[in-house]
Amino acid sequence: MQDTELLQKAREAQKNSYSPYSHFAVGAALLTKSGRVYLGTNIENASYGLSLCAERVAVFKAVSEGEKEFLKIAVVCPASEGVCRPCGSCLQAMREFAPDLTVIMANAKGEQETRTLRELFPYPFGL
Ligand code: THU
């Protein structure tokens, strides 16, 4: 699947964001080796610390469905300063399953960046 198509799926997921506290909607689309795509979006909570990032929602959905081999993930965020790079917790969660993952990031300004997970997170915990 082309990056542009995966980014488009991430934008669809972004529409479901539940982010009344940050007003920062994030969407993610995770492509597995089997060709399936798992969508994720950020889900916040009045108890802020319970909030989940879009990337981890997508990863955990996939793993819970029996998929553990991932090729690439697209992550989209609103018009912001630069693209939305996954937070450290999401990087660690993705690293658990897919050290060679490709991470495609884009914002609503049309800025785009592609990195490997190893580039973004060279020194994970325990792996
Ligand atoms: N967020 C994500 O969903 N993914 C990231 O990579 C960084 C941040 C969410 C968490 C919170 O709901 C909002 O963006 C603002 O931090």
Tab-separated table of C-alpha atoms and ligand atoms in Angstrom:
chain	number	residue	atom	x	y	z
A	1	MET	CA	0.000	0.000	0.000
A	2	GLN	CA	1.248	3.460	-0.935
A	3	ASP	CA	2.067	5.964	1.808
A	4	THR	CA	-0.535	8.403	0.481
A	5	GLU	CA	-3.298	5.820	0.868
A	6	LEU	CA	-2.200	4.951	4.407
A	7	LEU	CA	-2.103	8.664	5.299
A	8	GLN	CA	-5.625	9.032	3.948
A	9	LYS	CA	-6.797	6.217	6.224
A	10	ALA	CA	-5.102	7.931	9.169
A	11	ARG	CA	-7.047	11.104	8.310
A	12	GLU	CA	-10.270	9.087	8.408
A	13	ALA	CA	-9.346	7.786	11.869
A	14	GLN	CA	-8.483	11.325	12.988
A	15	LYS	CA	-12.134	12.274	12.509
A	16	ASN	CA	-13.057	9.958	15.392
A	17	SER	CA	-10.633	11.580	17.815
A	18	TYR	CA	-12.041	12.172	21.275
A	19	SER	CA	-9.903	15.087	22.366
A	20	PRO	CA	-12.085	17.675	24.155
A	21	TYR	CA	-9.246	18.601	26.512
A	22	SER	CA	-6.283	19.131	24.197
A	23	HIS	CA	-8.298	19.854	21.035
A	24	PHE	CA	-5.470	18.064	19.248
A	25	ALA	CA	-6.856	15.307	17.054
A	26	VAL	CA	-4.444	12.590	15.989
A	27	GLY	CA	-5.086	9.735	13.574
A	28	ALA	CA	-3.041	6.617	12.919
A	29	ALA	CA	-3.212	3.814	10.358
A	30	LEU	CA	-1.069	0.731	10.897
A	31	LEU	CA	-0.322	-1.600	7.976
A	32	THR	CA	0.400	-5.217	8.893
A	33	LYS	CA	2.427	-7.748	6.941
A	34	SER	CA	-0.805	-9.561	6.098
A	35	GLY	CA	-2.071	-6.406	4.351
A	36	ARG	CA	-4.659	-5.369	6.911
A	37	VAL	CA	-4.884	-1.815	8.216
A	38	TYR	CA	-5.726	-0.997	11.825
A	39	LEU	CA	-6.893	2.508	12.620
A	40	GLY	CA	-6.350	4.415	15.841
A	41	THR	CA	-7.140	7.813	17.228
A	42	ASN	CA	-6.407	9.558	20.487
A	43	ILE	CA	-8.967	9.050	23.228
A	44	GLU	CA	-8.797	11.452	26.152
A	45	ASN	CA	-10.383	11.358	29.582
A	46	ALA	CA	-11.443	13.861	32.248
A	47	SER	CA	-8.749	12.175	34.301
A	48	TYR	CA	-6.092	13.358	31.850
A	49	GLY	CA	-3.525	10.671	32.583
A	50	LEU	CA	-5.854	7.979	31.280
A	51	SER	CA	-5.711	9.396	27.759
A	52	LEU	CA	-4.449	7.121	25.004
A	53	CYS	CA	-2.483	8.107	21.924
A	54	ALA	CA	-3.642	7.216	18.427
A	55	GLU	CA	-0.612	5.047	17.707
A	56	ARG	CA	-1.020	2.805	20.721
A	57	VAL	CA	-4.734	2.384	20.045
A	58	ALA	CA	-3.875	1.134	16.534
A	59	VAL	CA	-1.094	-1.171	17.767
A	60	PHE	CA	-3.183	-2.662	20.567
A	61	LYS	CA	-6.155	-3.170	18.277
A	62	ALA	CA	-3.920	-5.104	15.884
A	63	VAL	CA	-2.283	-7.229	18.577
A	64	SER	CA	-5.654	-7.996	20.136
A	65	GLU	CA	-6.780	-9.300	16.742
A	66	GLY	CA	-3.768	-11.598	16.506
A	67	GLU	CA	-1.562	-9.404	14.284
A	68	LYS	CA	1.969	-8.764	15.481
A	69	GLU	CA	3.921	-8.079	12.296
A	70	PHE	CA	3.803	-4.487	11.154
A	71	LEU	CA	5.232	-2.805	8.064
A	72	LYS	CA	4.416	0.872	8.463
A	73	ILE	CA	2.304	3.334	10.363
A	74	ALA	CA	0.938	6.679	9.186
A	75	VAL	CA	0.310	9.365	11.803
A	76	VAL	CA	-1.524	12.618	11.121
A	77	CYS	CA	-2.113	15.628	13.324
A	78	PRO	CA	-3.592	19.133	12.948
A	79	ALA	CA	-1.681	22.068	11.520
A	80	SER	CA	1.067	22.382	14.093
A	81	GLU	CA	4.704	23.239	14.383
A	82	GLY	CA	6.053	20.433	12.261
A	83	VAL	CA	4.661	16.932	11.989
A	84	CYS	CA	3.467	14.849	14.915
A	85	ARG	CA	6.229	12.468	15.949
A	86	PRO	CA	5.052	9.586	18.146
A	87	CYS	CA	5.677	10.085	21.862
A	88	GLY	CA	8.178	7.946	23.759
A	89	SER	CA	5.517	5.620	25.140
A	90	CYS	CA	4.194	4.900	21.643
A	91	LEU	CA	7.709	4.412	20.287
A	92	GLN	CA	8.409	1.838	22.991
A	93	ALA	CA	5.080	0.085	22.316
A	94	MET	CA	5.764	-0.074	18.571
A	95	ARG	CA	9.352	-1.210	19.119
A	96	GLU	CA	8.113	-4.238	21.044
A	97	PHE	CA	6.623	-5.701	17.875
A	98	ALA	CA	8.231	-3.986	14.912
A	99	PRO	CA	11.820	-2.740	15.227
A	100	ASP	CA	11.970	-2.158	11.473
A	101	LEU	CA	8.738	-0.212	11.246
A	102	THR	CA	8.500	2.766	8.885
A	103	VAL	CA	6.804	5.804	10.414
A	104	ILE	CA	5.117	8.269	8.037
A	105	MET	CA	4.096	11.529	9.694
A	106	ALA	CA	2.066	14.400	8.288
A	107	ASN	CA	0.197	17.456	9.480
A	108	ALA	CA	-2.683	19.488	8.109
A	109	LYS	CA	-0.274	22.012	6.578
A	110	GLY	CA	0.865	19.366	4.123
A	111	GLU	CA	4.210	18.839	5.814
A	112	GLN	CA	5.361	15.225	5.712
A	113	GLU	CA	8.273	13.242	7.111
A	114	THR	CA	9.207	9.576	6.939
A	115	ARG	CA	11.604	7.932	9.394
A	116	THR	CA	12.417	4.446	10.536
A	117	LEU	CA	11.481	3.540	14.075
A	118	ARG	CA	15.175	2.888	14.721
A	119	GLU	CA	15.940	6.493	13.758
A	120	LEU	CA	13.230	7.885	16.027
A	121	PHE	CA	13.984	5.556	18.930
A	122	PRO	CA	17.464	4.089	18.813
A	123	TYR	CA	17.725	3.043	22.454
A	124	PRO	CA	14.543	1.313	23.680
A	125	PHE	CA	14.126	-0.132	27.126
A	126	GLY	CA	14.779	-3.839	27.459
A	127	LEU	CA	14.838	-4.759	23.764
B	1	THU	N1	-1.079	12.264	20.985
B	1	THU	C1	-1.196	11.186	20.154
B	1	THU	O1	-2.284	10.649	19.963
B	1	THU	N2	-0.078	10.738	19.548
B	1	THU	C2	1.153	11.285	19.681
B	1	THU	O2	2.091	10.801	19.079
B	1	THU	C3	1.357	12.425	20.559
B	1	THU	C4	0.156	12.935	21.254
B	1	THU	C5	-2.276	12.773	21.619
B	1	THU	C6	-2.345	12.635	23.116
B	1	THU	C7	-3.314	13.740	23.484
B	1	THU	O3	-4.632	13.260	23.350
B	1	THU	C8	-3.072	14.801	22.420
B	1	THU	O4	-2.394	14.156	21.366
B	1	THU	C9	-2.258	15.987	22.895
B	1	THU	O5	-1.089	15.592	23.464
